[in-house]
Coordinates of C-alpha atoms in Angstrom, one line a residue:
X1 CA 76.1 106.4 105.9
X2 CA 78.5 105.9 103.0
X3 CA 77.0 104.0 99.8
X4 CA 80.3 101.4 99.9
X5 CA 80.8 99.1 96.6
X6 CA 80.8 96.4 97.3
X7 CA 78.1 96.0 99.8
X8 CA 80.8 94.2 102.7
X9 CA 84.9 94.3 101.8
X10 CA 86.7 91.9 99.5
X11 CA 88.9 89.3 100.7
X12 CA 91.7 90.8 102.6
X13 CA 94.0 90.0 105.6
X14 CA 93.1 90.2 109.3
X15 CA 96.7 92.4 109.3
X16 CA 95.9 94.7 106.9
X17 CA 93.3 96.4 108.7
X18 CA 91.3 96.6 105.7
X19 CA 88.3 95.9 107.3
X20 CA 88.2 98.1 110.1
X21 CA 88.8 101.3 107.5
X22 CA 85.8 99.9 105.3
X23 CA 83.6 99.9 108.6
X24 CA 85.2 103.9 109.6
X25 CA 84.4 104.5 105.6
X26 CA 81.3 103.7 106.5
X27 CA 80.2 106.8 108.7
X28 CA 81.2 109.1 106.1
X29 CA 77.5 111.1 104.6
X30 CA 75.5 109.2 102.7
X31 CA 76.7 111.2 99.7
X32 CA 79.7 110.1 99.4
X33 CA 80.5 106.8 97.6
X34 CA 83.4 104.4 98.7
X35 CA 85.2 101.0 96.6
X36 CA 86.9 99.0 98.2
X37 CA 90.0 97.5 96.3
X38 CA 89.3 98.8 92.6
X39 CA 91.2 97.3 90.0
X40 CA 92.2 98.9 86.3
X41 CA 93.3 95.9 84.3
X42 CA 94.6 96.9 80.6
X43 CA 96.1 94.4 77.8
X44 CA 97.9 96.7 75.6
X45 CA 100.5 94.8 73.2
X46 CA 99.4 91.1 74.4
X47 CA 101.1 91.9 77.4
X48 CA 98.4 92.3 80.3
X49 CA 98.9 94.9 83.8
X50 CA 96.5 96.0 86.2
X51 CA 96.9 98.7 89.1
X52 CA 94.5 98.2 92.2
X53 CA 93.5 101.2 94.5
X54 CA 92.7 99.9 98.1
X55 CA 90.1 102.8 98.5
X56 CA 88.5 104.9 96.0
X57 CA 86.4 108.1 97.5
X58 CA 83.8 110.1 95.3
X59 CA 82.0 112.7 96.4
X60 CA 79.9 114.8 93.5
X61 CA 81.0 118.3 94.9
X62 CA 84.2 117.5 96.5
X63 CA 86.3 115.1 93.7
X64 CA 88.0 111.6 94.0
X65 CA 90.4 110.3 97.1
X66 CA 92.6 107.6 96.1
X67 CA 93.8 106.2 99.6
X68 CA 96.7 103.5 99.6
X69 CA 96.3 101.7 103.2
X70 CA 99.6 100.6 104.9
X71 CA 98.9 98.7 108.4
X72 CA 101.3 97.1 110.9
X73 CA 104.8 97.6 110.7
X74 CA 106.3 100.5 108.2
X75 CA 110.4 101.3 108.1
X76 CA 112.1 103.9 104.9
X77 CA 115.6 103.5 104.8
X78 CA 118.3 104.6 102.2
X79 CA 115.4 105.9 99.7
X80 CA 112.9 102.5 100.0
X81 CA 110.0 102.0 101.6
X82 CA 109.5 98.3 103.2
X83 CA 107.4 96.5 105.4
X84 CA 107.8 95.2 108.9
X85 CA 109.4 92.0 108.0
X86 CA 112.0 93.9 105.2
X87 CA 109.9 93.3 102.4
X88 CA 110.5 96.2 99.7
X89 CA 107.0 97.5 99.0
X90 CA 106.1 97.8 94.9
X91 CA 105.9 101.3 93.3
X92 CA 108.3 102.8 95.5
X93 CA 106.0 103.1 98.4
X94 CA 102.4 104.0 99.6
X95 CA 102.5 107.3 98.7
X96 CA 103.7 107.2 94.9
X97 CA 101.2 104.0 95.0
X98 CA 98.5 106.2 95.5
X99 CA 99.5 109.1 93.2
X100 CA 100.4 106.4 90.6
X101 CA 96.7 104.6 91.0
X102 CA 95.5 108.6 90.8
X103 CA 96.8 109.2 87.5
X104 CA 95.9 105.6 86.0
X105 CA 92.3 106.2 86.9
X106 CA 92.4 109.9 85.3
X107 CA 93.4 108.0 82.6
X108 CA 91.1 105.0 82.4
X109 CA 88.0 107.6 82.8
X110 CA 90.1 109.3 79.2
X111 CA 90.2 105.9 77.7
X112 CA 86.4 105.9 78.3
X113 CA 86.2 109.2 76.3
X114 CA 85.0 111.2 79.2
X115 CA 87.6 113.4 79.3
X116 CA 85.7 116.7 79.7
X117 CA 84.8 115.1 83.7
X118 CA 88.4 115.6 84.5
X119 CA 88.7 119.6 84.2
X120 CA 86.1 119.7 86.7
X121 CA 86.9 117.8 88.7
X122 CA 89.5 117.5 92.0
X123 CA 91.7 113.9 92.2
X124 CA 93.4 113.9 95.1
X125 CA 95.6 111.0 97.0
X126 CA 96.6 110.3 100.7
X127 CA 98.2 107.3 102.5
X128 CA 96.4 105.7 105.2
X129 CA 98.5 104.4 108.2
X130 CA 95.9 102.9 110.8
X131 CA 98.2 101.4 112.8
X132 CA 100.0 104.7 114.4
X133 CA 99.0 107.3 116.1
X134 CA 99.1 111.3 114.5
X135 CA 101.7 111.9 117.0
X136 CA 104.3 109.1 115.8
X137 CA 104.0 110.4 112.1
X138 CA 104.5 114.5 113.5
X139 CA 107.7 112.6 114.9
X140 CA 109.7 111.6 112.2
X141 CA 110.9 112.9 109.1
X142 CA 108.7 111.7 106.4
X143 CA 110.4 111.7 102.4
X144 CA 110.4 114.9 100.4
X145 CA 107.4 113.7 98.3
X146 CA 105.2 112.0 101.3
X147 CA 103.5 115.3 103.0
X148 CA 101.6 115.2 106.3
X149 CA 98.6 116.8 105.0
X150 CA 98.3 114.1 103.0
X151 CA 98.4 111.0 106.3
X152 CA 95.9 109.9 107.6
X153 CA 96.3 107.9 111.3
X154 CA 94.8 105.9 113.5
X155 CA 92.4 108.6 115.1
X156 CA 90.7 108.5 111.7
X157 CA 89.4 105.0 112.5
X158 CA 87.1 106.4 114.9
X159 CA 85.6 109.5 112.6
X160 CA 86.9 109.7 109.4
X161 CA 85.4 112.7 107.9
X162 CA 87.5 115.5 108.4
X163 CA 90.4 113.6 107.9
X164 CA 88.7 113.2 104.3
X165 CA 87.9 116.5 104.0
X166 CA 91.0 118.0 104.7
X167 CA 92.1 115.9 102.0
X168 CA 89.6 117.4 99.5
X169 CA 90.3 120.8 101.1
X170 CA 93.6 120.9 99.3
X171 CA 94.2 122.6 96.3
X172 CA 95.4 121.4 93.5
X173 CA 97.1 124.1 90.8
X174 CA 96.2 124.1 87.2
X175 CA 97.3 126.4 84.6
X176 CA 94.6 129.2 85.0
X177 CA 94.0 128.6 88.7
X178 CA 93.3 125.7 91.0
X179 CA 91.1 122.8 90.2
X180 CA 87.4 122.9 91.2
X181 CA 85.1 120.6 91.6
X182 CA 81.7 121.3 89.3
X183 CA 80.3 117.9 88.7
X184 CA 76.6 117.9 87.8
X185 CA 74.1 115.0 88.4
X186 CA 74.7 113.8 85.1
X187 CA 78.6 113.7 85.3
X188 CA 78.1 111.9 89.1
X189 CA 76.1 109.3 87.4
X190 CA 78.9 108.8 84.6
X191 CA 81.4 108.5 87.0
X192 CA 79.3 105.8 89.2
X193 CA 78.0 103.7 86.6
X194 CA 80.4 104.5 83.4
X195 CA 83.5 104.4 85.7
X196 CA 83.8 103.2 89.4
X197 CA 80.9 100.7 89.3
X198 CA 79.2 100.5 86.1
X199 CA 76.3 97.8 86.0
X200 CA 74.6 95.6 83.1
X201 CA 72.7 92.5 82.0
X202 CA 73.9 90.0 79.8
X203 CA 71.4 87.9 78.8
X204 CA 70.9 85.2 75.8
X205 CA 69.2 85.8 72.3
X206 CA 66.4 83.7 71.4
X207 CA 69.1 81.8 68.8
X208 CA 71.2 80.9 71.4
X209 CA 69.4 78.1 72.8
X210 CA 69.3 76.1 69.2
X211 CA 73.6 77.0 68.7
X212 CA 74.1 75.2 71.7
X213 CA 72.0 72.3 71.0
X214 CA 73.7 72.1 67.5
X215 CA 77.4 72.2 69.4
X216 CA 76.2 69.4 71.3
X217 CA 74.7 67.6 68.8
X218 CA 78.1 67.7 66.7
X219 CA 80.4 67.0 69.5
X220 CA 78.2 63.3 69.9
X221 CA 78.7 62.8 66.4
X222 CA 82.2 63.5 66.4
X223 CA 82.6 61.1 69.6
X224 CA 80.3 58.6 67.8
X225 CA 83.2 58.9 64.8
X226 CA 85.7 58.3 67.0

């Protein structure tokens, strides 16, 4: 069984299938770590963004799977993705969703100064769409940047590890060769508890207690003033 952060899934919608995929997510090996709905927020310029990744897959000797999920209803028409009801999706659709939460998260892990992880390690994305059979997507004519390899359908619900893993399996060109995934225990634990989930206390000081009695203590006086 999967180690899934959190423990059960976020909020989400009944429609966006969300919590079915956790619960297929959660057949995958016990080495393999899931998150569910991982969010980069950055303030850069008083001005504050955040990108969200609706499921983050680490494995130690295989790399990182950003998955963008996309239930229900899906049309592309005239160059835009949109949902069921004619919504316009944001980012330009699922797949450069995926890729663009991919390349934020290389570059959160730089901003932690843990650079060196990424030359050794595979980032991949894929687009999940639970609601359709493999059969419907062979059918159409995806968009020149949205590849098949990189769909996964509703037959993943029921096993989802080789759909994973033929993810993983694809390789991804560098200058000198393709990327391969060399992670040691060490750089697994950096990337769990520095980057996808890190963990801490934050507890009072012993001085604390007496600042907050003085705050109080100064707030009566100055309502006493008044």
């Amino acid at each position: 069984m999967a180690i899934m952060i959190p423990d059960v899934p976020h909020t989400h919608s009944e429609a966006s299938m969300e919590g079915l995929m956790f619960s297929a997510l959660k057949k995958l090996p016990k080495d393999y770590y899931v998150l569910h709905s991982m969010k980069i927020a950055t303030v850069k310029g008083n001005t504050y963004s955040e990108n969200e990744g609706d499921f983050i897959i680490f494995n130690q000797y295989k790399g990182v799977l950003c998955l963008e999920a996309k239930a229900g209803h899906v049309k592309y028409e005239n160059g835009k993705w949109y949902y069921g009801n004619g919504v316009p999706m944001k980012q330009g659709g699922p797949f450069r969703q995926a890729d663009h939460f991919k390349y934020r998260l290389i570059d959160y892990i730089n901003e932690k100064n843990r650079g060196s992880i990424i030359t050794r390690c595979k980032f991949v994305h894929a687009v999940w769409f639970p609601s359709v059979s493999r059969s419907s997507v062979d059918e159409v004519n995806l968009p020149s940047d949205c590849p098949k390899e990189q769909v996964l359908t509703k037959e993943a619900l029921e096993n989802p590890l080789p759909f994973v893993d033929r993810i993983f399996s694809l390789n991804i060109p560098i200058a000198g060769g393709d990327v391969v995934t060399k992670l040691s225990s060490t750089d697994a634990k950096i990337m769990i508890e520095e980057i996808l989930c890190p963990h801490f206390d934050i507890f009072p000081i012993n001085t604390t207690e007496v600042d907050i009695k003085k705050i109080v203590f100064h707030q009566l006086l100055e309502e006493q003033i008044k």
